[in-house]
Each structure stands twice: as C-alpha cells, then as structure tokens.
C-alpha cells in the first residue's frame, strides 16, 4: 500500500504507552494537553 504524504504538514512520533480505551478522541485530548 502506497500513501501520498506530500500534503502532510506535521508528523507526531510518540514513545511509550498510550491508552486507547477512550478511542481517538481520548488520544487527541492527550496530544492537545501535552
């Protein structure tokens, strides 16, 4: 599978554990907090 990444402006690299029990909205909240 090839993806066109030319329009990507930011890439987030996360190390460590992430709790996805709250779904993508919970993850987005964690990213906005930090």
Coordinates of C-alpha atoms in Angstrom, one line a residue:
X1 CA 0.0 0.0 0.0
X2 CA 1.5 3.3 -1.0
X3 CA 0.4 6.6 0.5
X4 CA 0.8 10.1 -0.9
X5 CA 2.3 12.0 2.0
X6 CA 3.1 15.2 0.2
X7 CA 0.3 17.1 1.9
X8 CA 1.3 16.1 5.4
X9 CA 2.3 19.1 7.4
X10 CA 3.1 17.5 10.8
X11 CA 4.1 14.1 12.0
X12 CA 3.9 13.1 15.6
X13 CA 6.1 10.4 17.0
X14 CA 5.1 9.0 20.3
X15 CA 7.2 6.8 22.6
X16 CA 5.8 4.9 25.5
X17 CA 2.4 3.5 26.1
X18 CA -0.9 5.0 25.1
X19 CA -4.4 4.1 26.4
X20 CA -6.8 3.8 23.5
X21 CA -9.8 2.7 25.6
X22 CA -11.3 6.1 25.1
X23 CA -10.8 6.0 21.4
X24 CA -9.3 8.5 19.0
X25 CA -11.0 11.4 20.9
X26 CA -9.1 10.5 24.1
X27 CA -5.8 10.3 22.2
X28 CA -6.5 13.7 20.6
X29 CA -7.1 15.1 24.1
X30 CA -3.8 13.7 25.3
X31 CA -1.9 15.2 22.4
X32 CA -3.6 18.6 22.9
X33 CA -2.7 18.5 26.6
X34 CA 1.0 17.8 26.1

